[in-house]
Coordinates of C-alpha atoms in Angstrom, one line a residue:
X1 CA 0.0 0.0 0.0
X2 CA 1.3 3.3 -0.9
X3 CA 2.4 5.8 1.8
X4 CA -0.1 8.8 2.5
X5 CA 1.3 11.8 0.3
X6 CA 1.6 15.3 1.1
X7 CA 0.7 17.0 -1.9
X8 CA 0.9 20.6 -3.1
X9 CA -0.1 23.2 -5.8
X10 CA 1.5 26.5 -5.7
X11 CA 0.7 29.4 -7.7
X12 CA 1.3 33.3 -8.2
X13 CA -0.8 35.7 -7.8
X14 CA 0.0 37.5 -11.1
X15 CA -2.9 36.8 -13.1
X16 CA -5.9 34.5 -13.6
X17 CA -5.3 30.7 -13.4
X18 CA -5.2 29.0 -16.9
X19 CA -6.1 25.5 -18.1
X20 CA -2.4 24.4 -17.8
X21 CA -2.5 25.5 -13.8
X22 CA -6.3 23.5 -13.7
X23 CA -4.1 20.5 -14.9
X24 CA -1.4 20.8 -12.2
X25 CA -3.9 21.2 -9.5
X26 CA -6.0 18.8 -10.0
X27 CA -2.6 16.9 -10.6
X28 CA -1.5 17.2 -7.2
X29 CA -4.9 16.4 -5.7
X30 CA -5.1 13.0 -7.2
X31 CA -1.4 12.1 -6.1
X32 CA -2.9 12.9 -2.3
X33 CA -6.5 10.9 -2.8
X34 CA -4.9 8.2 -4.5
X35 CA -2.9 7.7 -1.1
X36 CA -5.7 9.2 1.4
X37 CA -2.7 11.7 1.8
X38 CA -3.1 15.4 1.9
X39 CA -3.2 18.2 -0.3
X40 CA -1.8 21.7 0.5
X41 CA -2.1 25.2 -1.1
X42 CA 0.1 27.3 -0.8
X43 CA 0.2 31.3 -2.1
X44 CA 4.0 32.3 -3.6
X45 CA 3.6 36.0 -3.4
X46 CA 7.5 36.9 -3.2
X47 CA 7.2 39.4 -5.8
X48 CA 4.9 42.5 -5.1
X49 CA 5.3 44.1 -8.2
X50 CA 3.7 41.4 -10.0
X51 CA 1.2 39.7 -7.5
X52 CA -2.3 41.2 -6.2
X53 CA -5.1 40.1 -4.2
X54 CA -7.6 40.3 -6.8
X55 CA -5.9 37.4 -8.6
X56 CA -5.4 35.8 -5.0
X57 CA -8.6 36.0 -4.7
X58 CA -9.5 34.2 -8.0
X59 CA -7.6 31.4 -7.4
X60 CA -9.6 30.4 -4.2
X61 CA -12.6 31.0 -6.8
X62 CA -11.4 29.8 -9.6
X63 CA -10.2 26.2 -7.5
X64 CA -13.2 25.9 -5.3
X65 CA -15.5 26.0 -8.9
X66 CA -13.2 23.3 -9.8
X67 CA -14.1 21.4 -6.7
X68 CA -10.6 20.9 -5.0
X69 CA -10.5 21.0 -1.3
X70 CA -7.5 22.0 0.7
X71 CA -6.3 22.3 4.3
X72 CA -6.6 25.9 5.9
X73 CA -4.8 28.0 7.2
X74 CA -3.0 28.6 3.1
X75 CA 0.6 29.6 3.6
X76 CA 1.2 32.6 1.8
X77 CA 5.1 33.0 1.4
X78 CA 4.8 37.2 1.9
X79 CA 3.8 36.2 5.5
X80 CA 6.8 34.0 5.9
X81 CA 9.9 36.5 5.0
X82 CA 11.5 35.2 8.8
X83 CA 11.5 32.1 7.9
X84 CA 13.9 32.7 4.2
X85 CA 15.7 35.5 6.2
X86 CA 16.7 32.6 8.9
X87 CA 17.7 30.0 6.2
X88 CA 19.7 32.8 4.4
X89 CA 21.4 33.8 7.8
X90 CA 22.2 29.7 8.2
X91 CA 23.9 29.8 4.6
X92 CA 26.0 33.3 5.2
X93 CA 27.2 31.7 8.5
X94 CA 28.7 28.5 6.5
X95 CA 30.2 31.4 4.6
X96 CA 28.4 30.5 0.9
X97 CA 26.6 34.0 -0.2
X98 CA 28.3 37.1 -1.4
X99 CA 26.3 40.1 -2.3
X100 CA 26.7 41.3 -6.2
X101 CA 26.2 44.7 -6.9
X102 CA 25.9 43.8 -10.8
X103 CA 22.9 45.4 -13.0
X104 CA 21.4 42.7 -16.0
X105 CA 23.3 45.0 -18.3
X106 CA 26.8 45.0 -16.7
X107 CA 26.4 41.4 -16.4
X108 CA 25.0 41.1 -20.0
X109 CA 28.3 43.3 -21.2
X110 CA 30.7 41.2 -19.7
X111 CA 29.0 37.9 -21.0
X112 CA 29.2 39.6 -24.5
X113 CA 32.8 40.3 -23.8
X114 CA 33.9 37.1 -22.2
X115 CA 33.5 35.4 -25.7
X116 CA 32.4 31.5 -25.2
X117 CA 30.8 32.1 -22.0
X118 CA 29.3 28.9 -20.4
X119 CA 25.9 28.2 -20.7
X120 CA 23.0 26.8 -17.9
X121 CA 19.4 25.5 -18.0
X122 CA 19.0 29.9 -17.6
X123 CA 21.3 30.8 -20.3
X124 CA 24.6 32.3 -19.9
X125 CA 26.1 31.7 -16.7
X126 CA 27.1 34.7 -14.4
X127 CA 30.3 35.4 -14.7
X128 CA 31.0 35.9 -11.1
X129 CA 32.5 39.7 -11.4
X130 CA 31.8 40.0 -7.3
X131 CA 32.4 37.1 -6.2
X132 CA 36.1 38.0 -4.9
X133 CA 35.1 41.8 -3.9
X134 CA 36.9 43.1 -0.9
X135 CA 35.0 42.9 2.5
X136 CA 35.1 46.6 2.8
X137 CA 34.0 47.6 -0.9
X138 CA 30.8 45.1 -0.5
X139 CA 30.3 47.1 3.0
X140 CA 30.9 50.3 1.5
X141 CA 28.3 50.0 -1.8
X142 CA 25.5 48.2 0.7
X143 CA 26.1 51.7 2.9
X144 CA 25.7 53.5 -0.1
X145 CA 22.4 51.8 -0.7
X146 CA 23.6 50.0 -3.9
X147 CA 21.0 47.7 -5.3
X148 CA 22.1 44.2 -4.5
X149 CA 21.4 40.5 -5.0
X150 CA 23.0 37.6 -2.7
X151 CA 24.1 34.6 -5.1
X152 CA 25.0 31.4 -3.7
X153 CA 29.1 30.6 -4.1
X154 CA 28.4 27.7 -5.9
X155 CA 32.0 26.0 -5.8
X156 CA 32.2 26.8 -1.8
X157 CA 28.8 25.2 -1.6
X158 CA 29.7 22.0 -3.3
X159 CA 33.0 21.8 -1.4
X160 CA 30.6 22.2 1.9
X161 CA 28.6 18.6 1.2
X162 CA 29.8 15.1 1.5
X163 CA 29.6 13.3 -2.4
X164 CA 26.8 13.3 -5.1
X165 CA 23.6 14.0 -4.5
X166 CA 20.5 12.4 -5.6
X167 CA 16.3 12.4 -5.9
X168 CA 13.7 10.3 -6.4
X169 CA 11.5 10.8 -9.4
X170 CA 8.8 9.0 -9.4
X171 CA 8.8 8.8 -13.6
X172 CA 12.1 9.1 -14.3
X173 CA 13.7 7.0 -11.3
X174 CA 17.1 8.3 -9.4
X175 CA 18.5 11.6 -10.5
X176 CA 22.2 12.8 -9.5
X177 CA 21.9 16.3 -8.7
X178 CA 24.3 18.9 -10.9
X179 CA 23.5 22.3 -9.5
X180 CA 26.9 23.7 -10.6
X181 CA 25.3 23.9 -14.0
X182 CA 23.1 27.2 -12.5
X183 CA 26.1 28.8 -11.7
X184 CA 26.1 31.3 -8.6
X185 CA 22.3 31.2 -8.1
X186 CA 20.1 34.2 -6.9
X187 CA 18.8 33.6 -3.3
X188 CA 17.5 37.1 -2.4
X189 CA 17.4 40.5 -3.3
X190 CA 17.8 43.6 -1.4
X191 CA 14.0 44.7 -1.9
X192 CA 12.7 40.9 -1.8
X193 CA 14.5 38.9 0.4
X194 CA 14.3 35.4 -1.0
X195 CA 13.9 33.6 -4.4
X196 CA 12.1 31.2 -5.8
X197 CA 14.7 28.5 -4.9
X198 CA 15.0 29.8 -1.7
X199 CA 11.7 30.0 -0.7
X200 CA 10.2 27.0 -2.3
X201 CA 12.5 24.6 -0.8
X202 CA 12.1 26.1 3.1
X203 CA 8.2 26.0 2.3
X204 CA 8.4 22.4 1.3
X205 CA 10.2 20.8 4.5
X206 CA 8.1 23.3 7.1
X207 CA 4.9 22.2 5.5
X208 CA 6.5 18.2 5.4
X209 CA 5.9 18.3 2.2
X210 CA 6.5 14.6 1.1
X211 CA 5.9 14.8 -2.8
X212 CA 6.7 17.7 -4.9
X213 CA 4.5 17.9 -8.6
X214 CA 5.0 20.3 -10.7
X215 CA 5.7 20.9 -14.3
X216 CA 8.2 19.5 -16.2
X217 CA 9.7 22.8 -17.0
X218 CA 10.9 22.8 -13.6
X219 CA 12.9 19.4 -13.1
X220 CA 16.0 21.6 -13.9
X221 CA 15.3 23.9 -10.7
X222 CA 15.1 20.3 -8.7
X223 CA 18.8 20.6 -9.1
X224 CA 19.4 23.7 -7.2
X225 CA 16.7 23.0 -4.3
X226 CA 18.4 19.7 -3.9
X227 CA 21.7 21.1 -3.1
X228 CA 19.7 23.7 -0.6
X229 CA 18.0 20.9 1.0
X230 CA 21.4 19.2 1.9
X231 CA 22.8 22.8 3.2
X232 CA 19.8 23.3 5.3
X233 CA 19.7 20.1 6.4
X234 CA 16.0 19.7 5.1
X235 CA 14.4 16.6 4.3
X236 CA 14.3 15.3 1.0
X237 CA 11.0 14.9 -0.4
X238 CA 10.0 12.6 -3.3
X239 CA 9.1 14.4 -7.0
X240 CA 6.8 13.8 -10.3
X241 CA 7.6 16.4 -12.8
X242 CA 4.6 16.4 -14.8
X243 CA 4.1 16.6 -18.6
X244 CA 2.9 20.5 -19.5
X245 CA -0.6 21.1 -21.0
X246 CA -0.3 23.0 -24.7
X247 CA -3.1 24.5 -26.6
X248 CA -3.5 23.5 -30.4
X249 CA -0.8 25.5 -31.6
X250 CA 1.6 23.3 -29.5
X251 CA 2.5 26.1 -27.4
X252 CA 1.9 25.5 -23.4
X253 CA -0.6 27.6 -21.7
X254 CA 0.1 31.1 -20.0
X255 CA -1.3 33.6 -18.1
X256 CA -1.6 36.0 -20.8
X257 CA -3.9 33.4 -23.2
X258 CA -6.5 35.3 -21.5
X259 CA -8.8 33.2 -23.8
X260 CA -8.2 29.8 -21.9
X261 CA -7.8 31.0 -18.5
X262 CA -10.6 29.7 -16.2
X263 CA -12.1 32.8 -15.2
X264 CA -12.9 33.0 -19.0
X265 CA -14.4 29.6 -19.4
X266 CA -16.3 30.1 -16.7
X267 CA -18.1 33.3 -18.2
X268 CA -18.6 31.3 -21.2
X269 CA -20.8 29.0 -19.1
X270 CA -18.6 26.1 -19.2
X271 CA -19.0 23.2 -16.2
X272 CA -16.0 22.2 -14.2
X273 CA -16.6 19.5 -15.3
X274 CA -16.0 20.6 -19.0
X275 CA -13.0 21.9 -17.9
X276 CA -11.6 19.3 -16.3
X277 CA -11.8 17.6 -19.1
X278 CA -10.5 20.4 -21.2
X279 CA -7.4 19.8 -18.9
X280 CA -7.2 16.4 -19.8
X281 CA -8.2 15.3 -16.1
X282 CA -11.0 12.2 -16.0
X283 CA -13.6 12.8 -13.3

C-alpha cells in the first residue's frame, strides 16, 4: 500500500489561473486521494510588483469552482519573510553567499565580452564579477544603498557537502543532482529577500511536504533545491515532474492566453466539469 502523500499546488498571484494550472492542481490532488494523503495550497507572493489580491482571490474562486478542497490555514510565502531570512542567515554563516552589486546590463556586457561564455538550464552563466570583492568595498556600496542581490558561491557550496547527491523521481527513477550547471544562483534581493529557490525549498520541509508535482519545465530547478535541502539540512521529499498542457498550436498555456484562463471559461458557461476535461483530467 502506498504511503499517505503530502501534496501541493503553488501558484502566483500574477494573473488568472489557466487550463495548464487546472491541470497541475488537479494533478497534485489526485497524487494525495490516491494515497488518502493530503493536499496543500500554498500562495507564492514573493514578488509584489507582479502579485495582487484580486488574482489571489481568483484562485480560491477559480479552485473551489473546480471542486478541489484544501487544508486551511493557506501559507502565503509574503507572511513568511523570517523564515527565508533565517535559512539565508544559516547559509551566510557556512560562509556561501556574497552580495553582487551587478545590473542585468553590466552582467549582459561582460558575458558579450567574455566570448564563449558557459551556458545553464537559464542561459549564460554569471560570470562571477563579485564574487572576490573586498570585504570593505561590499560594505561600503550596501552603505551606499547600492542595489544588490546575494548569489550562492556555488564552488564553496559544493566543497561544503559530502559526495553526489540524488532524488527520487517517481517517472524518471534516481536523478544525481548537478546544481553547478546554474552557476552562482540568486537567493534574495535587497527589496525581496528570497527567491524562488529559496523560498520553495524552506516552504516544502516546514509544511513536510512529502511529494513535490509540478511541471516539467521545472525538473531543472530540482537541481538547485536539492543542493539547498542538503545545506539546510531539510528533508528530501520525493518528486513527479509532470508533462505541461499545450493549446492547439503546440505552445503550453500562459497567463496571458487570457482566452483559456478559467475565469474566461467560466463566463462562457462552461462546467468544471468541462473543464476538467479540457485539462485532460477524468472525473
Amino acid at each position: 500500500m502506498s504511503t499517505a502523500a503530502i501534496t501541493r499546488f503553488a501558484p502566483s498571484p500574477s494573473g488568472f489561473l489557466h487550463l495548464g494550472h487546472a491541470f497541475s492542481a488537479l494533478f497534485a490532488e489526485n497524487e494525495a486521494r490516491l494515497t488518502k494523503g493530503r493536499f496543500l495550497l500554498r500562495i507564492e507572493d514573493i514578488d509584489p510588483g507582479r502579485c495582487r489580491p484580486a488574482f489571489e482571490g481568483a484562485i480560491f474562486d477559480d479552485l473551489s469552482w473546480l471542486g478541489l478542497e484544501w487544508e486551511t490555514p493557506v501559507r502565503r510565502q509574503s507572511d513568511h519573510m523570517a523564515d527565508y531570512r533565517a535559512a539565508l542567515d544559516r547559509l551566510d554563516g557556512m560562509g556561501l553567499l556574497y552580495p553582487c552589486f551587478c545590473t542585468r546590463k553590466e552582467i549582459q556586457h561582460e558575458i558579450a565580452h567574455a566570448g564563449r561564455a558557459p551556458h545553464g538550464p537559464d542561459g549564460p552563466l554569471y560570470p562571477g564579477t563579485c564574487r572576490h570583492l573586498h570585504a570593505d568595498v561590499r560594505q561600503k556600496s550596501i552603505a551606499a544603498g547600492t542595489p544588490y542581490a546575494l548569489r550562492l558561491d556555488m564552488a564553496k557550496a559544493e566543497a561544503a557537502i559530502d559526495g553526489p547527491l540524488y532524488w527520487t523521481d517517481r517517472d524518471r527513477g534516481t536523478q544525481r543532482a548537478d546544481p553547478a550547471a546554474f552557476g552562482d544562483v540568486v537567493l534574495a534581493r535587497k527589496d525581496i529577500p528570497t527567491s524562488y529557490h529559496l523560498a520553495v525549498t524552506v516552504d516544502d520541509a516546514l509544511q513536510g511536504v512529502t511529494l513535490v508535482t509540478r511541471g516539467e519545465d521545472l525538473l531543472p530547478a530540482t537541481h538547485v533545491h536539492r543542493l539547498l535541502q542538503e545545506l539546510l539540512g531539510l528533508p528530501i521529499p520525493e518528486y513527479r515532474h509532470h508533462h505541461l498542457l499545450t493549446g492547439p498550436d503546440g505552445k503550453r498555456f500562459a497567463k496571458r492566453d487570457k482566452a483559456q484562463t478559467i475565469r474566461a471559461l467560466r463566463e462562457e458557461g462552461r462546467t468544471p466539469a468541462e473543464v476538467r476535461r479540457m485539462a485532460g483530467v477524468a472525473e
